[in-house]
Amino acid sequence: MRVIIVKSYEDIGKEAAKIVKDLIIKKPNAVLGLATGSTPISLYKELIRIHKEEGLDFSKVITFNLDEYYGLSGGHPQSYRYFMDENLFNGINIKKENTHVPDGTIPIDKIEEYCKKYEEMIKQAGGIDLQILGIGGDGHIAFNEPGSSIYSRTRLVALDEQTIKDNSRFFEKIEDVPRFALTMGVGTILEAKEIILLANGIKKAEVVAKAIEGPITSQITASALQLHPKVTAILDEEAASKLKRKKYYKFAHQAEEKINLRIF
Ligand code: PGA
């Protein structure tokens, strides 16, 4: 895994946006896997800026979001569809029909078929070229809570208490947080051609160290990223503060500027 440590939350967005921009310039019809939550907002802000000021063209870009709360429709202000429209899609020239967020209103008896179809759509689009990920306080990627298999696919899951507590900050009261979600699986995510893992803040430091340097375990589903050949973790100094190899990562990043070295 390549690890880039930057000074600030804004710099995480800038660093990640460079990778997204280079991909879209190389492949205008790139397929992006997108995440919600507080972490990717600085990236989305920077992408909107690059679109507006530098004319980066999203007209052929296709996106698939990782997850959606089960029971919320796209019009609900806490739904991930709403989040994506507000924080990215409305600010760039992407075609809405090219954006996919799992539908949280699918009737329970249609979920299995719907999840299969979601995976099928990703395949038909040619697979995900670049997947953006945050990491949950419990080490989850997407809503793959501790215990999710490395081979898991898109499915309905129950959210863990910690996730419900973490996400209650966006809701009026904790009882309003949905208890279930549709999520891509760890196996689905690992099929992306390239992955960027973003994390900021001291609250993520412990879990980031476990994910990057700890054993691969379904108890920290982000640790499965160690199995993927092309992952870049972009962290601020706080989120990186519990990494044991921090100095080497920093050095690698500096060296890379000069000789384009990928060590980890
Ligand atoms: P956050 O969530 O970006 O709001 O911290 C990350 C996640 O749960 O994946």
PDB file of C-alpha atoms and ligand atoms in Angstrom:
ATOM      1  CA  MET A   1       0.000   0.000   0.000  1.00  0.00           C
ATOM      2  CA  ARG A   2       1.268   3.455  -0.835  1.00  0.00           C
ATOM      3  CA  VAL A   3       0.782   5.859   2.056  1.00  0.00           C
ATOM      4  CA  ILE A   4       0.765   9.628   1.557  1.00  0.00           C
ATOM      5  CA  ILE A   5       0.771  11.789   4.660  1.00  0.00           C
ATOM      6  CA  VAL A   6      -0.324  15.386   4.212  1.00  0.00           C
ATOM      7  CA  LYS A   7      -0.652  18.368   6.525  1.00  0.00           C
ATOM      8  CA  SER A   8      -4.352  19.080   6.524  1.00  0.00           C
ATOM      9  CA  TYR A   9      -7.813  17.814   5.705  1.00  0.00           C
ATOM     10  CA  GLU A  10      -7.930  20.155   2.687  1.00  0.00           C
ATOM     11  CA  ASP A  11      -4.655  18.674   1.423  1.00  0.00           C
ATOM     12  CA  ILE A  12      -6.210  15.191   1.529  1.00  0.00           C
ATOM     13  CA  GLY A  13      -8.831  16.457  -0.910  1.00  0.00           C
ATOM     14  CA  LYS A  14      -6.211  18.076  -3.157  1.00  0.00           C
ATOM     15  CA  GLU A  15      -3.976  15.002  -3.234  1.00  0.00           C
ATOM     16  CA  ALA A  16      -6.884  12.662  -3.979  1.00  0.00           C
ATOM     17  CA  ALA A  17      -8.314  15.029  -6.603  1.00  0.00           C
ATOM     18  CA  LYS A  18      -5.009  14.909  -8.519  1.00  0.00           C
ATOM     19  CA  ILE A  19      -5.391  11.140  -8.884  1.00  0.00           C
ATOM     20  CA  VAL A  20      -9.037  11.471  -9.976  1.00  0.00           C
ATOM     21  CA  LYS A  21      -8.182  14.252 -12.427  1.00  0.00           C
ATOM     22  CA  ASP A  22      -5.282  12.329 -14.021  1.00  0.00           C
ATOM     23  CA  LEU A  23      -7.560   9.337 -14.498  1.00  0.00           C
ATOM     24  CA  ILE A  24     -10.379  11.351 -16.118  1.00  0.00           C
ATOM     25  CA  ILE A  25      -7.929  13.094 -18.455  1.00  0.00           C
ATOM     26  CA  LYS A  26      -6.533   9.690 -19.484  1.00  0.00           C
ATOM     27  CA  LYS A  27      -9.935   8.017 -19.601  1.00  0.00           C
ATOM     28  CA  PRO A  28     -12.848  10.473 -20.029  1.00  0.00           C
ATOM     29  CA  ASN A  29     -15.403   7.674 -19.497  1.00  0.00           C
ATOM     30  CA  ALA A  30     -13.771   6.480 -16.282  1.00  0.00           C
ATOM     31  CA  VAL A  31     -15.879   4.552 -13.786  1.00  0.00           C
ATOM     32  CA  LEU A  32     -15.552   5.990 -10.279  1.00  0.00           C
ATOM     33  CA  GLY A  33     -16.620   4.300  -7.069  1.00  0.00           C
ATOM     34  CA  LEU A  34     -17.703   6.975  -4.620  1.00  0.00           C
ATOM     35  CA  ALA A  35     -18.090   7.255  -0.867  1.00  0.00           C
ATOM     36  CA  THR A  36     -20.114   9.475   1.442  1.00  0.00           C
ATOM     37  CA  GLY A  37     -19.429  10.758   4.965  1.00  0.00           C
ATOM     38  CA  SER A  38     -17.414  13.722   6.200  1.00  0.00           C
ATOM     39  CA  THR A  39     -14.080  12.460   4.887  1.00  0.00           C
ATOM     40  CA  PRO A  40     -14.502  12.800   1.094  1.00  0.00           C
ATOM     41  CA  ILE A  41     -16.057  16.282   1.216  1.00  0.00           C
ATOM     42  CA  SER A  42     -12.722  18.093   0.728  1.00  0.00           C
ATOM     43  CA  LEU A  43     -12.089  15.880  -2.316  1.00  0.00           C
ATOM     44  CA  TYR A  44     -15.503  16.666  -3.781  1.00  0.00           C
ATOM     45  CA  LYS A  45     -15.001  20.397  -3.159  1.00  0.00           C
ATOM     46  CA  GLU A  46     -11.681  20.249  -4.979  1.00  0.00           C
ATOM     47  CA  LEU A  47     -13.187  18.313  -7.902  1.00  0.00           C
ATOM     48  CA  ILE A  48     -15.902  20.958  -8.247  1.00  0.00           C
ATOM     49  CA  ARG A  49     -13.197  23.641  -8.222  1.00  0.00           C
ATOM     50  CA  ILE A  50     -11.154  21.804 -10.862  1.00  0.00           C
ATOM     51  CA  HIS A  51     -14.275  21.404 -13.000  1.00  0.00           C
ATOM     52  CA  LYS A  52     -15.196  25.097 -12.714  1.00  0.00           C
ATOM     53  CA  GLU A  53     -11.717  26.617 -12.966  1.00  0.00           C
ATOM     54  CA  GLU A  54      -9.852  24.137 -15.140  1.00  0.00           C
ATOM     55  CA  GLY A  55     -12.752  22.699 -17.118  1.00  0.00           C
ATOM     56  CA  LEU A  56     -12.313  19.052 -16.068  1.00  0.00           C
ATOM     57  CA  ASP A  57     -15.041  17.278 -18.030  1.00  0.00           C
ATOM     58  CA  PHE A  58     -17.269  14.778 -16.215  1.00  0.00           C
ATOM     59  CA  SER A  59     -19.782  14.385 -19.055  1.00  0.00           C
ATOM     60  CA  LYS A  60     -18.731  10.809 -19.809  1.00  0.00           C
ATOM     61  CA  VAL A  61     -17.813   9.761 -16.264  1.00  0.00           C
ATOM     62  CA  ILE A  62     -19.853   6.976 -14.663  1.00  0.00           C
ATOM     63  CA  THR A  63     -20.165   6.596 -10.895  1.00  0.00           C
ATOM     64  CA  PHE A  64     -21.280   3.912  -8.472  1.00  0.00           C
ATOM     65  CA  ASN A  65     -21.721   4.715  -4.812  1.00  0.00           C
ATOM     66  CA  LEU A  66     -20.762   2.254  -2.145  1.00  0.00           C
ATOM     67  CA  ASP A  67     -23.880   2.239  -0.057  1.00  0.00           C
ATOM     68  CA  GLU A  68     -27.222   3.680   1.009  1.00  0.00           C
ATOM     69  CA  TYR A  69     -29.299   3.588   4.153  1.00  0.00           C
ATOM     70  CA  TYR A  70     -32.121   1.113   3.844  1.00  0.00           C
ATOM     71  CA  GLY A  71     -35.461   2.814   4.223  1.00  0.00           C
ATOM     72  CA  LEU A  72     -34.432   6.278   3.053  1.00  0.00           C
ATOM     73  CA  SER A  73     -35.512   7.533  -0.360  1.00  0.00           C
ATOM     74  CA  GLY A  74     -33.172   9.672  -2.464  1.00  0.00           C
ATOM     75  CA  GLY A  75     -35.086  12.795  -1.475  1.00  0.00           C
ATOM     76  CA  HIS A  76     -34.349  12.331   2.243  1.00  0.00           C
ATOM     77  CA  PRO A  77     -31.707  14.880   3.332  1.00  0.00           C
ATOM     78  CA  GLN A  78     -29.725  12.143   5.111  1.00  0.00           C
ATOM     79  CA  SER A  79     -29.815   9.730   2.187  1.00  0.00           C
ATOM     80  CA  TYR A  80     -26.563   9.167   0.367  1.00  0.00           C
ATOM     81  CA  ARG A  81     -28.187   9.994  -2.964  1.00  0.00           C
ATOM     82  CA  TYR A  82     -29.063  13.412  -1.563  1.00  0.00           C
ATOM     83  CA  PHE A  83     -25.536  13.786  -0.160  1.00  0.00           C
ATOM     84  CA  MET A  84     -23.946  13.037  -3.519  1.00  0.00           C
ATOM     85  CA  ASP A  85     -26.204  15.442  -5.412  1.00  0.00           C
ATOM     86  CA  GLU A  86     -25.508  18.201  -2.888  1.00  0.00           C
ATOM     87  CA  ASN A  87     -21.788  17.649  -2.385  1.00  0.00           C
ATOM     88  CA  LEU A  88     -20.637  16.671  -5.868  1.00  0.00           C
ATOM     89  CA  PHE A  89     -23.023  15.928  -8.707  1.00  0.00           C
ATOM     90  CA  ASN A  90     -24.807  19.302  -8.754  1.00  0.00           C
ATOM     91  CA  GLY A  91     -21.446  21.076  -8.932  1.00  0.00           C
ATOM     92  CA  ILE A  92     -20.018  19.234 -11.971  1.00  0.00           C
ATOM     93  CA  ASN A  93     -21.256  18.391 -15.460  1.00  0.00           C
ATOM     94  CA  ILE A  94     -21.945  14.730 -14.805  1.00  0.00           C
ATOM     95  CA  LYS A  95     -25.076  13.197 -16.348  1.00  0.00           C
ATOM     96  CA  LYS A  96     -27.433  12.139 -13.567  1.00  0.00           C
ATOM     97  CA  GLU A  97     -28.249   8.950 -15.446  1.00  0.00           C
ATOM     98  CA  ASN A  98     -24.562   8.026 -15.205  1.00  0.00           C
ATOM     99  CA  THR A  99     -24.621   8.228 -11.408  1.00  0.00           C
ATOM    100  CA  HIS A 100     -25.670   5.198  -9.407  1.00  0.00           C
ATOM    101  CA  VAL A 101     -26.453   5.065  -5.711  1.00  0.00           C
ATOM    102  CA  PRO A 102     -28.122   1.939  -4.309  1.00  0.00           C
ATOM    103  CA  ASP A 103     -31.869   2.435  -3.922  1.00  0.00           C
ATOM    104  CA  GLY A 104     -32.805   2.331  -0.244  1.00  0.00           C
ATOM    105  CA  THR A 105     -36.490   1.874  -1.007  1.00  0.00           C
ATOM    106  CA  ILE A 106     -36.312  -1.513  -2.732  1.00  0.00           C
ATOM    107  CA  PRO A 107     -38.917  -3.845  -1.188  1.00  0.00           C
ATOM    108  CA  ILE A 108     -37.396  -6.492   1.053  1.00  0.00           C
ATOM    109  CA  ASP A 109     -38.335  -9.385  -1.248  1.00  0.00           C
ATOM    110  CA  LYS A 110     -36.568  -7.740  -4.219  1.00  0.00           C
ATOM    111  CA  ILE A 111     -33.306  -6.931  -2.457  1.00  0.00           C
ATOM    112  CA  GLU A 112     -31.338  -9.974  -3.511  1.00  0.00           C
ATOM    113  CA  GLU A 113     -32.206  -9.487  -7.144  1.00  0.00           C
ATOM    114  CA  TYR A 114     -31.532  -5.730  -6.900  1.00  0.00           C
ATOM    115  CA  CYS A 115     -28.084  -6.259  -5.345  1.00  0.00           C
ATOM    116  CA  LYS A 116     -27.164  -8.724  -8.081  1.00  0.00           C
ATOM    117  CA  LYS A 117     -28.259  -6.164 -10.652  1.00  0.00           C
ATOM    118  CA  TYR A 118     -26.125  -3.468  -9.012  1.00  0.00           C
ATOM    119  CA  GLU A 119     -23.064  -5.694  -9.340  1.00  0.00           C
ATOM    120  CA  GLU A 120     -24.039  -6.532 -12.906  1.00  0.00           C
ATOM    121  CA  MET A 121     -24.266  -2.826 -13.793  1.00  0.00           C
ATOM    122  CA  ILE A 122     -20.749  -2.271 -12.437  1.00  0.00           C
ATOM    123  CA  LYS A 123     -19.464  -5.123 -14.605  1.00  0.00           C
ATOM    124  CA  GLN A 124     -21.302  -3.858 -17.676  1.00  0.00           C
ATOM    125  CA  ALA A 125     -19.733  -0.442 -17.196  1.00  0.00           C
ATOM    126  CA  GLY A 126     -16.340  -2.174 -17.376  1.00  0.00           C
ATOM    127  CA  GLY A 127     -15.659  -2.366 -13.624  1.00  0.00           C
ATOM    128  CA  ILE A 128     -14.598   0.388 -11.264  1.00  0.00           C
ATOM    129  CA  ASP A 129     -11.422   2.156 -12.362  1.00  0.00           C
ATOM    130  CA  LEU A 130     -10.927   4.086  -9.137  1.00  0.00           C
ATOM    131  CA  GLN A 131     -12.677   3.509  -5.832  1.00  0.00           C
ATOM    132  CA  ILE A 132     -12.728   6.238  -3.163  1.00  0.00           C
ATOM    133  CA  LEU A 133     -13.043   4.992   0.419  1.00  0.00           C
ATOM    134  CA  GLY A 134     -13.315   6.413   3.900  1.00  0.00           C
ATOM    135  CA  ILE A 135     -12.873   4.280   6.987  1.00  0.00           C
ATOM    136  CA  GLY A 136     -15.369   3.921   9.823  1.00  0.00           C
ATOM    137  CA  GLY A 137     -14.484   4.131  13.495  1.00  0.00           C
ATOM    138  CA  ASP A 138     -14.921   0.347  13.611  1.00  0.00           C
ATOM    139  CA  GLY A 139     -12.633  -0.162  10.612  1.00  0.00           C
ATOM    140  CA  HIS A 140     -15.410  -0.619   8.098  1.00  0.00           C
ATOM    141  CA  ILE A 141     -15.178   0.203   4.406  1.00  0.00           C
ATOM    142  CA  ALA A 142     -18.556   1.022   2.914  1.00  0.00           C
ATOM    143  CA  PHE A 143     -20.956  -0.523   5.445  1.00  0.00           C
ATOM    144  CA  ASN A 144     -18.977  -3.743   5.765  1.00  0.00           C
ATOM    145  CA  GLU A 145     -19.080  -3.985   9.511  1.00  0.00           C
ATOM    146  CA  PRO A 146     -16.703  -6.170  11.557  1.00  0.00           C
ATOM    147  CA  GLY A 147     -17.199  -9.801  10.610  1.00  0.00           C
ATOM    148  CA  SER A 148     -17.968  -9.124   6.941  1.00  0.00           C
ATOM    149  CA  SER A 149     -16.260 -11.679   4.740  1.00  0.00           C
ATOM    150  CA  ILE A 150     -13.506 -10.646   2.371  1.00  0.00           C
ATOM    151  CA  TYR A 151     -15.610 -12.267  -0.358  1.00  0.00           C
ATOM    152  CA  SER A 152     -18.814 -10.401   0.557  1.00  0.00           C
ATOM    153  CA  ARG A 153     -20.853  -8.863  -2.255  1.00  0.00           C
ATOM    154  CA  THR A 154     -23.495  -6.153  -2.477  1.00  0.00           C
ATOM    155  CA  ARG A 155     -26.181  -6.953   0.088  1.00  0.00           C
ATOM    156  CA  LEU A 156     -28.414  -5.752   2.903  1.00  0.00           C
ATOM    157  CA  VAL A 157     -26.570  -5.417   6.226  1.00  0.00           C
ATOM    158  CA  ALA A 158     -27.400  -4.458   9.802  1.00  0.00           C
ATOM    159  CA  LEU A 159     -25.401  -1.496  11.072  1.00  0.00           C
ATOM    160  CA  ASP A 160     -23.275  -1.869  14.194  1.00  0.00           C
ATOM    161  CA  GLU A 161     -24.014   0.149  17.311  1.00  0.00           C
ATOM    162  CA  GLN A 162     -20.806   2.138  16.858  1.00  0.00           C
ATOM    163  CA  THR A 163     -21.723   3.107  13.299  1.00  0.00           C
ATOM    164  CA  ILE A 164     -25.210   4.122  14.404  1.00  0.00           C
ATOM    165  CA  LYS A 165     -23.661   6.236  17.169  1.00  0.00           C
ATOM    166  CA  ASP A 166     -21.008   7.739  14.838  1.00  0.00           C
ATOM    167  CA  ASN A 167     -23.589   8.646  12.200  1.00  0.00           C
ATOM    168  CA  SER A 168     -26.173   9.987  14.652  1.00  0.00           C
ATOM    169  CA  ARG A 169     -24.415  13.362  14.417  1.00  0.00           C
ATOM    170  CA  PHE A 170     -26.172  13.857  11.070  1.00  0.00           C
ATOM    171  CA  PHE A 171     -29.636  13.050  12.461  1.00  0.00           C
ATOM    172  CA  GLU A 172     -31.828  14.868  14.965  1.00  0.00           C
ATOM    173  CA  LYS A 173     -31.769  11.925  17.337  1.00  0.00           C
ATOM    174  CA  ILE A 174     -30.077   8.539  17.418  1.00  0.00           C
ATOM    175  CA  GLU A 175     -33.417   6.722  16.966  1.00  0.00           C
ATOM    176  CA  ASP A 176     -33.675   8.325  13.513  1.00  0.00           C
ATOM    177  CA  VAL A 177     -30.525   6.586  12.208  1.00  0.00           C
ATOM    178  CA  PRO A 178     -31.533   3.680   9.961  1.00  0.00           C
ATOM    179  CA  ARG A 179     -30.551   0.267  11.338  1.00  0.00           C
ATOM    180  CA  PHE A 180     -29.903  -1.313   7.948  1.00  0.00           C
ATOM    181  CA  ALA A 181     -28.141  -0.421   4.735  1.00  0.00           C
ATOM    182  CA  LEU A 182     -27.406  -1.690   1.262  1.00  0.00           C
ATOM    183  CA  THR A 183     -23.678  -1.905   0.696  1.00  0.00           C
ATOM    184  CA  MET A 184     -21.147  -3.146  -1.796  1.00  0.00           C
ATOM    185  CA  GLY A 185     -19.206  -6.024  -0.271  1.00  0.00           C
ATOM    186  CA  VAL A 186     -15.505  -6.200   0.546  1.00  0.00           C
ATOM    187  CA  GLY A 187     -15.163  -8.546  -2.442  1.00  0.00           C
ATOM    188  CA  THR A 188     -16.894  -6.017  -4.688  1.00  0.00           C
ATOM    189  CA  ILE A 189     -14.556  -3.249  -3.522  1.00  0.00           C
ATOM    190  CA  LEU A 190     -11.428  -5.355  -4.003  1.00  0.00           C
ATOM    191  CA  GLU A 191     -12.326  -5.762  -7.689  1.00  0.00           C
ATOM    192  CA  ALA A 192     -11.757  -2.038  -8.330  1.00  0.00           C
ATOM    193  CA  LYS A 193      -8.645  -1.475 -10.439  1.00  0.00           C
ATOM    194  CA  GLU A 194      -7.335   1.188  -8.080  1.00  0.00           C
ATOM    195  CA  ILE A 195      -8.373   2.323  -4.604  1.00  0.00           C
ATOM    196  CA  ILE A 196      -7.820   5.491  -2.573  1.00  0.00           C
ATOM    197  CA  LEU A 197      -8.390   5.276   1.167  1.00  0.00           C
ATOM    198  CA  LEU A 198      -8.895   8.633   2.901  1.00  0.00           C
ATOM    199  CA  ALA A 199      -8.777   9.360   6.620  1.00  0.00           C
ATOM    200  CA  ASN A 200      -8.349  12.427   8.761  1.00  0.00           C
ATOM    201  CA  GLY A 201      -8.320  13.285  12.432  1.00  0.00           C
ATOM    202  CA  ILE A 202      -7.010  11.694  15.598  1.00  0.00           C
ATOM    203  CA  LYS A 203     -10.208   9.679  16.053  1.00  0.00           C
ATOM    204  CA  LYS A 204      -9.212   7.527  13.078  1.00  0.00           C
ATOM    205  CA  ALA A 205      -5.538   7.057  14.051  1.00  0.00           C
ATOM    206  CA  GLU A 206      -5.924   3.749  15.879  1.00  0.00           C
ATOM    207  CA  VAL A 207      -8.093   2.093  13.275  1.00  0.00           C
ATOM    208  CA  VAL A 208      -5.977   3.401  10.373  1.00  0.00           C
ATOM    209  CA  ALA A 209      -2.869   1.795  11.919  1.00  0.00           C
ATOM    210  CA  LYS A 210      -4.761  -1.473  12.366  1.00  0.00           C
ATOM    211  CA  ALA A 211      -6.023  -1.399   8.779  1.00  0.00           C
ATOM    212  CA  ILE A 212      -2.663  -0.594   7.188  1.00  0.00           C
ATOM    213  CA  GLU A 213      -0.181  -2.355   9.452  1.00  0.00           C
ATOM    214  CA  GLY A 214      -2.219  -4.863  11.419  1.00  0.00           C
ATOM    215  CA  PRO A 215      -3.208  -8.408  10.506  1.00  0.00           C
ATOM    216  CA  ILE A 216      -5.779  -8.883   7.760  1.00  0.00           C
ATOM    217  CA  THR A 217      -8.967  -9.607   9.629  1.00  0.00           C
ATOM    218  CA  SER A 218     -12.683  -9.435   9.007  1.00  0.00           C
ATOM    219  CA  GLN A 219     -12.862  -7.537  12.333  1.00  0.00           C
ATOM    220  CA  ILE A 220     -11.304  -4.530  10.534  1.00  0.00           C
ATOM    221  CA  THR A 221     -12.672  -4.820   7.031  1.00  0.00           C
ATOM    222  CA  ALA A 222     -10.361  -2.049   5.746  1.00  0.00           C
ATOM    223  CA  SER A 223      -7.423  -4.404   6.436  1.00  0.00           C
ATOM    224  CA  ALA A 224      -8.548  -6.426   3.393  1.00  0.00           C
ATOM    225  CA  LEU A 225      -7.132  -3.567   1.317  1.00  0.00           C
ATOM    226  CA  GLN A 226      -3.683  -4.992   2.062  1.00  0.00           C
ATOM    227  CA  LEU A 227      -4.595  -7.725  -0.436  1.00  0.00           C
ATOM    228  CA  HIS A 228      -5.126  -5.226  -3.263  1.00  0.00           C
ATOM    229  CA  PRO A 229      -2.222  -4.395  -5.571  1.00  0.00           C
ATOM    230  CA  LYS A 230      -2.945  -0.685  -6.047  1.00  0.00           C
ATOM    231  CA  VAL A 231      -4.104   1.182  -2.963  1.00  0.00           C
ATOM    232  CA  THR A 232      -3.069   4.693  -1.936  1.00  0.00           C
ATOM    233  CA  ALA A 233      -3.933   5.792   1.587  1.00  0.00           C
ATOM    234  CA  ILE A 234      -4.029   9.571   1.917  1.00  0.00           C
ATOM    235  CA  LEU A 235      -3.934  10.626   5.565  1.00  0.00           C
ATOM    236  CA  ASP A 236      -3.466  13.791   7.536  1.00  0.00           C
ATOM    237  CA  GLU A 237      -0.813  13.768  10.238  1.00  0.00           C
ATOM    238  CA  GLU A 238      -3.300  13.022  13.005  1.00  0.00           C
ATOM    239  CA  ALA A 239      -4.833  10.029  11.243  1.00  0.00           C
ATOM    240  CA  ALA A 240      -1.296   8.776  10.477  1.00  0.00           C
ATOM    241  CA  SER A 241      -0.015   9.353  14.006  1.00  0.00           C
ATOM    242  CA  LYS A 242      -0.309   5.733  15.201  1.00  0.00           C
ATOM    243  CA  LEU A 243       1.419   4.198  12.172  1.00  0.00           C
ATOM    244  CA  LYS A 244       4.689   2.571  13.134  1.00  0.00           C
ATOM    245  CA  ARG A 245       6.345   3.094   9.760  1.00  0.00           C
ATOM    246  CA  LYS A 246       5.257   6.705   9.409  1.00  0.00           C
ATOM    247  CA  LYS A 247       8.779   8.020   8.746  1.00  0.00           C
ATOM    248  CA  TYR A 248       9.335   5.561   5.948  1.00  0.00           C
ATOM    249  CA  TYR A 249       6.023   6.429   4.374  1.00  0.00           C
ATOM    250  CA  LYS A 250       6.922  10.100   4.504  1.00  0.00           C
ATOM    251  CA  PHE A 251      10.287   9.395   2.959  1.00  0.00           C
ATOM    252  CA  ALA A 252       8.723   7.209   0.290  1.00  0.00           C
ATOM    253  CA  HIS A 253       6.363   9.975  -0.646  1.00  0.00           C
ATOM    254  CA  GLN A 254       9.201  12.478  -0.999  1.00  0.00           C
ATOM    255  CA  ALA A 255      11.320  10.018  -2.943  1.00  0.00           C
ATOM    256  CA  GLU A 256       8.410   9.259  -5.191  1.00  0.00           C
ATOM    257  CA  GLU A 257       8.235  12.893  -6.265  1.00  0.00           C
ATOM    258  CA  LYS A 258      11.711  12.491  -7.715  1.00  0.00           C
ATOM    259  CA  ILE A 259      11.839   8.976  -9.045  1.00  0.00           C
ATOM    260  CA  ASN A 260       8.235   7.904  -9.132  1.00  0.00           C
ATOM    261  CA  LEU A 261       8.863   5.077  -6.737  1.00  0.00           C
ATOM    262  CA  ARG A 262       6.093   2.866  -5.393  1.00  0.00           C
ATOM    263  CA  ILE A 263       7.455   1.036  -2.400  1.00  0.00           C
ATOM    264  CA  PHE A 264       4.466  -0.104  -0.425  1.00  0.00           C
TER     265      PHE A 264
HETATM  266  P1  PGA B   1     -16.770   9.634   7.980  1.00  0.00           P
HETATM  267  O1  PGA B   1     -17.257   8.150   7.781  1.00  0.00           O
HETATM  268  O2  PGA B   1     -16.120  10.035   6.705  1.00  0.00           O
HETATM  269  O3  PGA B   1     -18.022  10.436   8.220  1.00  0.00           O
HETATM  270  O4  PGA B   1     -15.828   9.633   9.126  1.00  0.00           O
HETATM  271  C1  PGA B   1     -16.395   7.226   7.229  1.00  0.00           C
HETATM  272  C2  PGA B   1     -17.073   5.886   7.091  1.00  0.00           C
HETATM  273  O5  PGA B   1     -17.934   5.547   7.922  1.00  0.00           O
HETATM  274  O6  PGA B   1     -16.732   5.157   6.161  1.00  0.00           O
END
